[in-house]
PDB file of C-alpha atoms in Angstrom:
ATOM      1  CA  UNK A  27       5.055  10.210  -0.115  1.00 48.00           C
ATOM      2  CA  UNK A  28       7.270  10.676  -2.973  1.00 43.00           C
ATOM      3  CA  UNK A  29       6.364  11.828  -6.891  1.00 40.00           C
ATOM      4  CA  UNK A  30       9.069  12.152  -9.395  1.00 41.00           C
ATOM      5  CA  UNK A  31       9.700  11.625 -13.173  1.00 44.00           C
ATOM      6  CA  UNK A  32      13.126  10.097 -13.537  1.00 39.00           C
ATOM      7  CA  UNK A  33      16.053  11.164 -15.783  1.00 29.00           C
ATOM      8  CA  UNK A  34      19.234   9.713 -15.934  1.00 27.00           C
ATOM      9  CA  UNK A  35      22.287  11.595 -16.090  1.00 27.00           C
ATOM     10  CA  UNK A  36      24.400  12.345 -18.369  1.00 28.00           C
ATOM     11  CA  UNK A  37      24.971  13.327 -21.718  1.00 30.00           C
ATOM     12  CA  UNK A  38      22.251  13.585 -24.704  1.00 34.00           C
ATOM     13  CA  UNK A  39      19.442  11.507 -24.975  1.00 34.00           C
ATOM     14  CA  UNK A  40      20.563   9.957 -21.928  1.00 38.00           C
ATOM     15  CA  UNK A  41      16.888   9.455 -20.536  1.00 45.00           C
ATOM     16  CA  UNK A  42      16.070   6.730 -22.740  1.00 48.00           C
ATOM     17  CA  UNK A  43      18.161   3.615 -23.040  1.00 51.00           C
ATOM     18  CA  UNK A  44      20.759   2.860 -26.090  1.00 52.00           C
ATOM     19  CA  UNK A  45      19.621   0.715 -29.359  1.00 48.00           C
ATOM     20  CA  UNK A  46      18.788  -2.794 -29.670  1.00 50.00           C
ATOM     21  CA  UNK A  47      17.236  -5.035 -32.027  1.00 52.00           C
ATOM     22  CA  UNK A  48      15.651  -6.999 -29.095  1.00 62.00           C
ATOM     23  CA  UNK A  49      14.037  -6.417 -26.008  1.00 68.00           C
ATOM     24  CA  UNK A  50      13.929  -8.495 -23.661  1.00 75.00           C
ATOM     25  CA  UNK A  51      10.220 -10.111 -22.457  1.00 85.00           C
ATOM     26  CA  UNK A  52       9.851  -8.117 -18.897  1.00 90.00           C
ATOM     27  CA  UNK A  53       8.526 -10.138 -15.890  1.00 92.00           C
ATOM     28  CA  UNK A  54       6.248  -8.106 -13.403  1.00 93.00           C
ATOM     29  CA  UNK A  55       6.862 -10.238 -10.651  1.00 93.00           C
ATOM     30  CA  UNK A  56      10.525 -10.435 -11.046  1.00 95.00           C
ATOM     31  CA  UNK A  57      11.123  -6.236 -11.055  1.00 95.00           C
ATOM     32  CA  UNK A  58       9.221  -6.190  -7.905  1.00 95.00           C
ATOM     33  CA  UNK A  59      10.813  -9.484  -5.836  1.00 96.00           C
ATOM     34  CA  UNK A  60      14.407  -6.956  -7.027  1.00 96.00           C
ATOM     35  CA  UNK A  61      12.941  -3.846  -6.257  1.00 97.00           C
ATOM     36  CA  UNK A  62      11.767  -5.451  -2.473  1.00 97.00           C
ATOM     37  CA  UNK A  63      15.248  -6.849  -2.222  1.00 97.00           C
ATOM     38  CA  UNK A  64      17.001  -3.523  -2.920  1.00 97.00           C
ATOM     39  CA  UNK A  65      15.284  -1.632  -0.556  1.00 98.00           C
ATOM     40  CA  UNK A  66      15.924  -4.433   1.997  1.00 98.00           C
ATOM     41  CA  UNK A  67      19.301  -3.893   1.296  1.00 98.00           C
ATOM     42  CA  UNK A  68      19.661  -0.291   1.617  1.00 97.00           C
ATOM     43  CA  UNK A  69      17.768  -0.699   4.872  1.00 97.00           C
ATOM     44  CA  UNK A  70      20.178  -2.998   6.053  1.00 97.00           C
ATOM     45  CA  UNK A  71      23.211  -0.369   5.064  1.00 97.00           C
ATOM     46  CA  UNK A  72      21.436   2.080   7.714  1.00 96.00           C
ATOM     47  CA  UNK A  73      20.682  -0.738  10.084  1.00 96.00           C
ATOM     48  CA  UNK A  74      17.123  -0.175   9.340  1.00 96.00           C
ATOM     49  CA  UNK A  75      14.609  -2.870  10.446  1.00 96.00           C
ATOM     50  CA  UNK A  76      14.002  -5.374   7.480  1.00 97.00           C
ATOM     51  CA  UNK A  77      10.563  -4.787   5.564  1.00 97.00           C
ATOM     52  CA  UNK A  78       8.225  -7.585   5.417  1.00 97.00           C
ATOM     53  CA  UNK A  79       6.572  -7.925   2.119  1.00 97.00           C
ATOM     54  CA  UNK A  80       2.757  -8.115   2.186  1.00 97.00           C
ATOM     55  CA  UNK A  81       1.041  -9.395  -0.759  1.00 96.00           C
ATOM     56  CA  UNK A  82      -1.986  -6.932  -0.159  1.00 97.00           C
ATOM     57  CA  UNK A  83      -0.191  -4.291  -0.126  1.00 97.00           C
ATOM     58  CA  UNK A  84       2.067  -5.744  -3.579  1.00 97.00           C
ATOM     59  CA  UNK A  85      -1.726  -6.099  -4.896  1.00 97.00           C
ATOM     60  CA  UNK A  86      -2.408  -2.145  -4.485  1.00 97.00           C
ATOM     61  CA  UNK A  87       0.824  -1.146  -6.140  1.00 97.00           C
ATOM     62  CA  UNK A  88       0.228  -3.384  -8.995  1.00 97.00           C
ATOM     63  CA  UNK A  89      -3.156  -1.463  -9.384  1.00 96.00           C
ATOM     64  CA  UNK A  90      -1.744   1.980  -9.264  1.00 96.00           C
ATOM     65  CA  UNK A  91       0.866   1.096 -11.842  1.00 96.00           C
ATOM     66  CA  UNK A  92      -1.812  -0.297 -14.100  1.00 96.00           C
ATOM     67  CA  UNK A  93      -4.175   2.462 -14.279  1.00 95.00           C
ATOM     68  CA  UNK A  94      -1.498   5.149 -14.771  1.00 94.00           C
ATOM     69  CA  UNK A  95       0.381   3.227 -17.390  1.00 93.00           C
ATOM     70  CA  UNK A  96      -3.644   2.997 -18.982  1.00 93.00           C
ATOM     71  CA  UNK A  97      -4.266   6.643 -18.060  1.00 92.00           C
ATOM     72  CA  UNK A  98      -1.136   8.001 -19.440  1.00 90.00           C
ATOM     73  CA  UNK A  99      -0.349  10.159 -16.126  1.00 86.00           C
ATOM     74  CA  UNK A 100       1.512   9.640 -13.017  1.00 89.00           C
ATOM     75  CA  UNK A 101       1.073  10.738  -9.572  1.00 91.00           C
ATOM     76  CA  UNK A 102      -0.817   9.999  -6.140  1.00 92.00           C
ATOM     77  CA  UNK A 103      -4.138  10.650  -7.001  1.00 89.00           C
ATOM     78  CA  UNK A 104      -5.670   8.142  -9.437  1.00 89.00           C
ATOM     79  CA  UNK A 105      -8.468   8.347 -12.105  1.00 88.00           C
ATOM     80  CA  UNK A 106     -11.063   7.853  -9.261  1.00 88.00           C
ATOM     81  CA  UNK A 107      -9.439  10.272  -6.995  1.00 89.00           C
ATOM     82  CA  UNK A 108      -8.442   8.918  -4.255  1.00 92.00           C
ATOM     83  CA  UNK A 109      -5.528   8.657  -2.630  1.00 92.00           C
ATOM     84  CA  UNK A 110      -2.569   5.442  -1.765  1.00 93.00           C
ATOM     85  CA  UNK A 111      -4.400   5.513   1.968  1.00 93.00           C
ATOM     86  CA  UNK A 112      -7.990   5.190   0.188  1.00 92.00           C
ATOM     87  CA  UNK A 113      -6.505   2.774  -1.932  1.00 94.00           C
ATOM     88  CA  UNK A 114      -5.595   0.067   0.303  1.00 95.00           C
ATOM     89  CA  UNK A 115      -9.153   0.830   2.326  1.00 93.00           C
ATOM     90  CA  UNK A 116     -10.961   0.221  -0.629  1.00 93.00           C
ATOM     91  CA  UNK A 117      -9.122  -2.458  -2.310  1.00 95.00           C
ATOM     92  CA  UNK A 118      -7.483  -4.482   0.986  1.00 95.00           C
ATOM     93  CA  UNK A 119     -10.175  -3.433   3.716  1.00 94.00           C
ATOM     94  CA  UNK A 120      -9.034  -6.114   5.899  1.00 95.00           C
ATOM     95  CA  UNK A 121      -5.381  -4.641   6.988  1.00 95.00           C
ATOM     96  CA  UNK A 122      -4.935  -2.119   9.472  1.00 95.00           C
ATOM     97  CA  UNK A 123      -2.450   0.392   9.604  1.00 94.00           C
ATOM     98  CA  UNK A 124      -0.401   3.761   8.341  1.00 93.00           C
ATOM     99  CA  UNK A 125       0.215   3.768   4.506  1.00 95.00           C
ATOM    100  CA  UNK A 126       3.139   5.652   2.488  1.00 95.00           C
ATOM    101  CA  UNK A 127       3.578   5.364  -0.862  1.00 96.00           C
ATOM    102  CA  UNK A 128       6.598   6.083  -3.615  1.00 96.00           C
ATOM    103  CA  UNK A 129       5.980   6.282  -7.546  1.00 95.00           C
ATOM    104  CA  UNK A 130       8.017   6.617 -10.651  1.00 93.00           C
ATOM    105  CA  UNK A 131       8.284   6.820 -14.547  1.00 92.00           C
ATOM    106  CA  UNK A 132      11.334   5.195 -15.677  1.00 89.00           C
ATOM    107  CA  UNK A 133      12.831   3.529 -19.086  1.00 86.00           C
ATOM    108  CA  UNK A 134      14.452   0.106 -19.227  1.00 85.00           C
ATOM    109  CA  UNK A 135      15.052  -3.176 -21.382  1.00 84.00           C
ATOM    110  CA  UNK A 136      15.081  -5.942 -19.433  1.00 88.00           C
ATOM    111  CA  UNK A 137      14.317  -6.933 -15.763  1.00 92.00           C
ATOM    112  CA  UNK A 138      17.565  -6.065 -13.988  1.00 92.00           C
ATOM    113  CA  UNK A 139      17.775  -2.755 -16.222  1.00 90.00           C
ATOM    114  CA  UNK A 140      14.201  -2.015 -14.572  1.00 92.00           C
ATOM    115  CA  UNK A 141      14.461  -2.945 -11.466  1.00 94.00           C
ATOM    116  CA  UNK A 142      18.062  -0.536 -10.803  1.00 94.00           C
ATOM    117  CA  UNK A 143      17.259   2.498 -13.006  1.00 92.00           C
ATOM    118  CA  UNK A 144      13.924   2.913 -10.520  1.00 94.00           C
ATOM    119  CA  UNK A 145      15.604   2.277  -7.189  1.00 95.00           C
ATOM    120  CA  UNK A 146      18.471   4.685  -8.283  1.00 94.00           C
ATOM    121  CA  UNK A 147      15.974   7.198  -9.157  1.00 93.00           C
ATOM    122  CA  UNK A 148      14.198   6.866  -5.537  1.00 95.00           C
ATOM    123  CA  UNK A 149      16.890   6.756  -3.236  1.00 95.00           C
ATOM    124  CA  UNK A 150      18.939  10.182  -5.569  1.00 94.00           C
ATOM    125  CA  UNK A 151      15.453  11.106  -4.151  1.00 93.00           C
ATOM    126  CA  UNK A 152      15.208  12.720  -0.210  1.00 93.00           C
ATOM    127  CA  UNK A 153      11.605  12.167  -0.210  1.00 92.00           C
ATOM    128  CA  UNK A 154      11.870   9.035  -1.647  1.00 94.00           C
ATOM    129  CA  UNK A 155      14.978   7.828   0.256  1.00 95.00           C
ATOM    130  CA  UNK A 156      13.053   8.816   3.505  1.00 96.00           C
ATOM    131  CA  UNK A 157      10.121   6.409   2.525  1.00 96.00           C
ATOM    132  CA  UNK A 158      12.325   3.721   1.680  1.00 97.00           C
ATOM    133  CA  UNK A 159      14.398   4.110   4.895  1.00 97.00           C
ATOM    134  CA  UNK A 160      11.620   5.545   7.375  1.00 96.00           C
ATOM    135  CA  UNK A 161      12.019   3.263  10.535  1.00 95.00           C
ATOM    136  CA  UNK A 162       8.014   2.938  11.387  1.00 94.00           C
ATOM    137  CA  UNK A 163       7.265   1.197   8.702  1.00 96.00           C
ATOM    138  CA  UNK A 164       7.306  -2.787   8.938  1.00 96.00           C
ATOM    139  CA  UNK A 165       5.813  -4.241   5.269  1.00 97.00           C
ATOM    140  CA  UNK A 166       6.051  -3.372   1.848  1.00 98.00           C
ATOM    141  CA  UNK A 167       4.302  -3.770  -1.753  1.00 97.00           C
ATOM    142  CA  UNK A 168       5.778  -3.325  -5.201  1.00 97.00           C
ATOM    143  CA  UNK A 169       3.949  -3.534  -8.354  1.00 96.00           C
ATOM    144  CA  UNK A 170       5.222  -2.343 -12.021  1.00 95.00           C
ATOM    145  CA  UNK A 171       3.622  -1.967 -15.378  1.00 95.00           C
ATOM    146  CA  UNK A 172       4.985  -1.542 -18.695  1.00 93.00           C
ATOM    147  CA  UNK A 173       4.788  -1.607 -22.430  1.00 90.00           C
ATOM    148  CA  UNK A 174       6.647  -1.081 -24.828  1.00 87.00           C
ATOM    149  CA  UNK A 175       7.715   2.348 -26.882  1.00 83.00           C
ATOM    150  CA  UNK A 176      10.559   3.981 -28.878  1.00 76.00           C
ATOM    151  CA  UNK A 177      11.802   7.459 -29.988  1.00 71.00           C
ATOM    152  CA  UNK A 178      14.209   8.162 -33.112  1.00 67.00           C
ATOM    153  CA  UNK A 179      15.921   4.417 -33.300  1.00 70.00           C
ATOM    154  CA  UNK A 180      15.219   3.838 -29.610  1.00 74.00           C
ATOM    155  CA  UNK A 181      13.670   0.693 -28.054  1.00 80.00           C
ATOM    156  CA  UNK A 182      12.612   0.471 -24.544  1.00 83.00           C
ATOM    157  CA  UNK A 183       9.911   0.138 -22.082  1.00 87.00           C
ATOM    158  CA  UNK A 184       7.905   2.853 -20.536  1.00 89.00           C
ATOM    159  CA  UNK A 185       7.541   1.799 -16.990  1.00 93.00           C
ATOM    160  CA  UNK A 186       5.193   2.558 -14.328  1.00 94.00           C
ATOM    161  CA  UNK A 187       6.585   1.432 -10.628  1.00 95.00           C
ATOM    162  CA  UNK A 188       4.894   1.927  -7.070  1.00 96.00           C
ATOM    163  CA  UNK A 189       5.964   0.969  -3.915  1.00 97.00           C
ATOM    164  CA  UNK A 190       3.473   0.798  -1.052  1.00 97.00           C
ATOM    165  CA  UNK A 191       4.864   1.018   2.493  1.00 97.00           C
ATOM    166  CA  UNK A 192       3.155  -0.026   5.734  1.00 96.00           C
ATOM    167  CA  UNK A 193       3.008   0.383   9.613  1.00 95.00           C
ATOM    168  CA  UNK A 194       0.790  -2.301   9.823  1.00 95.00           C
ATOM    169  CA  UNK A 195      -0.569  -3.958  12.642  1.00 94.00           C
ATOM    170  CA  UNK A 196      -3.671  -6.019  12.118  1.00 95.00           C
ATOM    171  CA  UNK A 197      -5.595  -8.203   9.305  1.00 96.00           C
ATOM    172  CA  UNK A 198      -8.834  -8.925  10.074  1.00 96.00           C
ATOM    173  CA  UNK A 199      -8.822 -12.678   9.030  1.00 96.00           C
ATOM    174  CA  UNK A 200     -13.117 -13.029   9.180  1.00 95.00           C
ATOM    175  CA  UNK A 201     -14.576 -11.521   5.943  1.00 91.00           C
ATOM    176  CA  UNK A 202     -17.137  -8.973   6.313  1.00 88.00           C
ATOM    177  CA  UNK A 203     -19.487  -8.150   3.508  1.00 87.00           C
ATOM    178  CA  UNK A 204     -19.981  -4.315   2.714  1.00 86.00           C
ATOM    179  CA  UNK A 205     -23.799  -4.718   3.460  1.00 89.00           C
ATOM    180  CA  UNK A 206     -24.157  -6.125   7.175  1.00 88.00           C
ATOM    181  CA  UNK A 207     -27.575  -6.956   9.329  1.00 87.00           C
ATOM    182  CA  UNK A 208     -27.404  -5.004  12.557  1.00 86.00           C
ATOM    183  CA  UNK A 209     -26.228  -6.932  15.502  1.00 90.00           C
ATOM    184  CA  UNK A 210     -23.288  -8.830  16.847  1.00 93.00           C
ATOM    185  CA  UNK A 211     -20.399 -10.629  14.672  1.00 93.00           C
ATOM    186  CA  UNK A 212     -17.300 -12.677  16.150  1.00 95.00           C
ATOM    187  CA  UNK A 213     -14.069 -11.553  14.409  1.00 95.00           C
ATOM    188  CA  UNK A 214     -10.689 -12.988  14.273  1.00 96.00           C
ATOM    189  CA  UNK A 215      -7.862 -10.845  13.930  1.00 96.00           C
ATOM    190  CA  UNK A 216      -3.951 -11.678  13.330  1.00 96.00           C
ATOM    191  CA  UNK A 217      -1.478  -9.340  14.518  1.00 95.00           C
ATOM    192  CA  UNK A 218       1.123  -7.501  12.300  1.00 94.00           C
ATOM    193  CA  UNK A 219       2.856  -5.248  14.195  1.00 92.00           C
ATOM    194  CA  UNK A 220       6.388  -5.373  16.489  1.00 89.00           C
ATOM    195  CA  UNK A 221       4.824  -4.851  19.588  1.00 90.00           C
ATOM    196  CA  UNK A 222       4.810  -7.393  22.613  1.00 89.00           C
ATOM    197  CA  UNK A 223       1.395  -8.321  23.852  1.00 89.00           C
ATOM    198  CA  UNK A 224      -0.396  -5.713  22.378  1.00 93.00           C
ATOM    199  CA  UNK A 225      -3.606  -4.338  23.686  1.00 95.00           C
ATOM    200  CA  UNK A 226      -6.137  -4.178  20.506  1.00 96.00           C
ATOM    201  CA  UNK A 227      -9.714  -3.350  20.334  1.00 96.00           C
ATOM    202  CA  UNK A 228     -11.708  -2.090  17.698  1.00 96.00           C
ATOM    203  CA  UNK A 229     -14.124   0.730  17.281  1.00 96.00           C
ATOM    204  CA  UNK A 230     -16.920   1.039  15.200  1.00 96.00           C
ATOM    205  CA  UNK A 231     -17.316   3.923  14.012  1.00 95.00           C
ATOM    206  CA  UNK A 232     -21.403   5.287  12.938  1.00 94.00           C
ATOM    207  CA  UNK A 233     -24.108   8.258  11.879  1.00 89.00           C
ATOM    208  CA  UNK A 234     -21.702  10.151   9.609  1.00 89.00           C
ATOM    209  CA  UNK A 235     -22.239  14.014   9.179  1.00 89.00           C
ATOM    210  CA  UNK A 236     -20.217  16.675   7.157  1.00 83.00           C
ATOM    211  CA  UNK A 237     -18.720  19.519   9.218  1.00 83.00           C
ATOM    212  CA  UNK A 238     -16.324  22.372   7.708  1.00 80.00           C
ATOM    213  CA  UNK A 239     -16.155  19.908   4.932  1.00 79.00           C
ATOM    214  CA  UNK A 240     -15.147  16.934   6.703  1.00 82.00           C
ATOM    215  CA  UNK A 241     -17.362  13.808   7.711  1.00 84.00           C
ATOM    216  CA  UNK A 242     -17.638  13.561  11.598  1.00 89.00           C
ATOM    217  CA  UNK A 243     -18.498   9.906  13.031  1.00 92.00           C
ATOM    218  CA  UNK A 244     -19.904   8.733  16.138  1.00 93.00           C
ATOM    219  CA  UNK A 245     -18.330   5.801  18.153  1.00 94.00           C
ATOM    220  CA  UNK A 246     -20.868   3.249  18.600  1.00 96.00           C
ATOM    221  CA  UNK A 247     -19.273   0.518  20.407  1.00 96.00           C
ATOM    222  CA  UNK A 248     -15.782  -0.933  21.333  1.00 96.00           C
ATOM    223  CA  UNK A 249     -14.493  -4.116  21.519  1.00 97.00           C
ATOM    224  CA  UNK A 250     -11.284  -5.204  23.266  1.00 97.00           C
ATOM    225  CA  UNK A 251      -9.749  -8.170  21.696  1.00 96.00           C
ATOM    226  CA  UNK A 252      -8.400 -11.119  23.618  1.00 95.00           C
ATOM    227  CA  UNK A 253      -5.565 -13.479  22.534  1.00 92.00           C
ATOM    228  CA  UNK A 254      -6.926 -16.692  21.166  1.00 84.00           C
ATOM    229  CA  UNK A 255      -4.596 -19.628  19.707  1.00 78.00           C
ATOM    230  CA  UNK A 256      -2.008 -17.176  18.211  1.00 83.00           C
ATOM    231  CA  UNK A 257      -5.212 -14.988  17.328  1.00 94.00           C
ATOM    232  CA  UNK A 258      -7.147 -12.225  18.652  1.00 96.00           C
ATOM    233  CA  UNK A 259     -11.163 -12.386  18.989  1.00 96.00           C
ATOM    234  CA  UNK A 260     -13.654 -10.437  19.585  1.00 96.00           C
ATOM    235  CA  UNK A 261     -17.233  -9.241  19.725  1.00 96.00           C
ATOM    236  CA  UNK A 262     -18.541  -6.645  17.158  1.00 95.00           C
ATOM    237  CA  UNK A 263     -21.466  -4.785  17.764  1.00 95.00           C
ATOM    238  CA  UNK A 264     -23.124  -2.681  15.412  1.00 93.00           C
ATOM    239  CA  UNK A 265     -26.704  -0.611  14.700  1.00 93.00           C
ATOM    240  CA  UNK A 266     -29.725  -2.401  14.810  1.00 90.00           C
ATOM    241  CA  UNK A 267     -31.017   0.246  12.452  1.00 91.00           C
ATOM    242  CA  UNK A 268     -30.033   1.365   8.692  1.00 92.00           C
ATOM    243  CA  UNK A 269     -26.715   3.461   9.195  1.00 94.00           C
ATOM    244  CA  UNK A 270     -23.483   3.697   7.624  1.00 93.00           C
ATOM    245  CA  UNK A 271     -20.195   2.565   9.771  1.00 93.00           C
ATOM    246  CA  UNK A 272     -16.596   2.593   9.493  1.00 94.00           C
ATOM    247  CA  UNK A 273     -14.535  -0.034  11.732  1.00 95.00           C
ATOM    248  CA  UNK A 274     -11.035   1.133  12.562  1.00 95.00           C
ATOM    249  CA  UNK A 275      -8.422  -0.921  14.956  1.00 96.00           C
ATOM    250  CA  UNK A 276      -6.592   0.397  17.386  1.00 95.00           C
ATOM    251  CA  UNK A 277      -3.057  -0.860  18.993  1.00 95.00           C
ATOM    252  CA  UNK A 278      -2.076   0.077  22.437  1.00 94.00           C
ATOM    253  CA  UNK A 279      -4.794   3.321  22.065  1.00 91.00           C
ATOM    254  CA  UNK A 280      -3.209   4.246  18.623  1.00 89.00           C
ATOM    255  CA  UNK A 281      -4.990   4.342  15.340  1.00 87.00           C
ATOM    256  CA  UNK A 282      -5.499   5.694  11.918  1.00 84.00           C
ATOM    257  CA  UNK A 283      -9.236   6.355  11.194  1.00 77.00           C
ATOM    258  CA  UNK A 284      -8.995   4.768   7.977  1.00 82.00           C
ATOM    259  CA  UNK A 285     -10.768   1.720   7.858  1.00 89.00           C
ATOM    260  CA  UNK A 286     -13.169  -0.414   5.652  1.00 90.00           C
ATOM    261  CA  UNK A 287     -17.044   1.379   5.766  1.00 91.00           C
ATOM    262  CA  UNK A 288     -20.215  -0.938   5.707  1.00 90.00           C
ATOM    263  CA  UNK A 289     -23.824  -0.467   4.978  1.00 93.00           C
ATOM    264  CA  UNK A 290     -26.082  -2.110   7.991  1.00 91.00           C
ATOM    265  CA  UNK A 291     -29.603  -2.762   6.523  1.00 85.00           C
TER     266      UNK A 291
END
């Protein structure tokens, strides 16, 4: 992950951007399709696989960059504490996969302005360049917020910008409520990843207890899916009793134990 608050260089009062009578109207959606696109780009200069851009993970940054620009702060963490991998768990349950995530405070006055004064900032950046150039990953998000401030004559917009990054290799297409009946539920599952014929199978995870300060869970059942019309399917089982579970996906015997959590009744 990368944290930094950006400064231009050069000579006085060089962080914030020169006078104007006008600014001009910023579009959200715009700064990110140019931030995606610039990264893409300086992939491509290191002959760095191309990122594919997921609108979940877009949907996350857009949130981060909201509540810090509300929040006044900037960093990882967020006013609920959790973290970029929590994040997408909790907002995006249904993708599967390791998460990374850049941030930045920046200045600007129009989209183009925006857009290059953040992606310079990243990539003067080693920990930032790494995320933006780290080979694993296959998707990314961007998502900006802004308003508008001044200091001493200035004009500009305070900008908030994230960029979520993602080895991701599954989206669970069938939607699971966060309060389930015990039992059995068919799932459909598309896969992300670069892998040929993958081997997936899900685990669901059960019964969890705190140990040294860390929750320990117990694997209840496992479910190897099986290549259906361009899909995979499968089989869930869970608790026929009240418990709390966590379902996780694994590719080829790899997997991150993040993963959406459900309530069975």
């Amino acid at each position: 992950m990368g944290l930094m608050i950006v400064a231009s260089c050069g000579g006085k009062n060089s962080y914030y951007p020169r006078p104007v009578g006008n600014l001009t109207q910023l579009d959200e959606r715009e700064i990110s399709r140019r931030i995606y696109e610039m990264v893409n780009r300086e992939r491509q200069k290191k002959k760095t696989p191309r990122l594919r851009y997921s609108t979940e993970l877009a949907f996350v940054a857009r949130h981060h960059s909201e509540n810090m620009l509300k929040g006044n702060y900037m960093g990882h963490g967020d006013h609920l504490g959790r973290g970029p991998s929590r994040r997408v768990t909790e907002l995006k349950p249904e993708i599967f996969g390791g998460i990374g995530e850049n941030v930045a405070l920046n200045f600007g006055q129009s989209n183009e302005d925006v857009a290059r004064r953040i992606m310079t900032a990243w990539m003067n950046s080693p920990g930032h360049r790494r995320n933006i150039l780290r080979k694993k990953y296959t998707h990314i998000g961007a998502g900006i917020a802004f308003r508008k401030a001044g200091r001493g004559g200035y004009q500009y917009y305070r900008v908030l910008g994230t960029q979520v990054f993602g080895d991701l290799y599954g989206r669970l297409l069938t939607r699971l409520p966060s309060r389930l009946k015990g039992g059995s539920i068919a799932v459909r599952v598309q896969y992300l990843g670069k892998k040929q014929n993958p081997s997936l199978m899900f685990r669901v995870l059960c019964s969890p207890v705190r140990k040294a300060g860390k929750r320990i869970w117990r694997v209840f059942s496992r479910t190897r899916l099986h290549m259906k019309e361009k899909e995979y399917a499968g089989l869930l089982r869970f608790p026929g009793r009240p418990d709390r579970c966590r379902l996780i996906l694994a590719e080829n015997g790899k997997y991150y134990v993040r993963g959406p959590e459900f309530i069975i009744r």
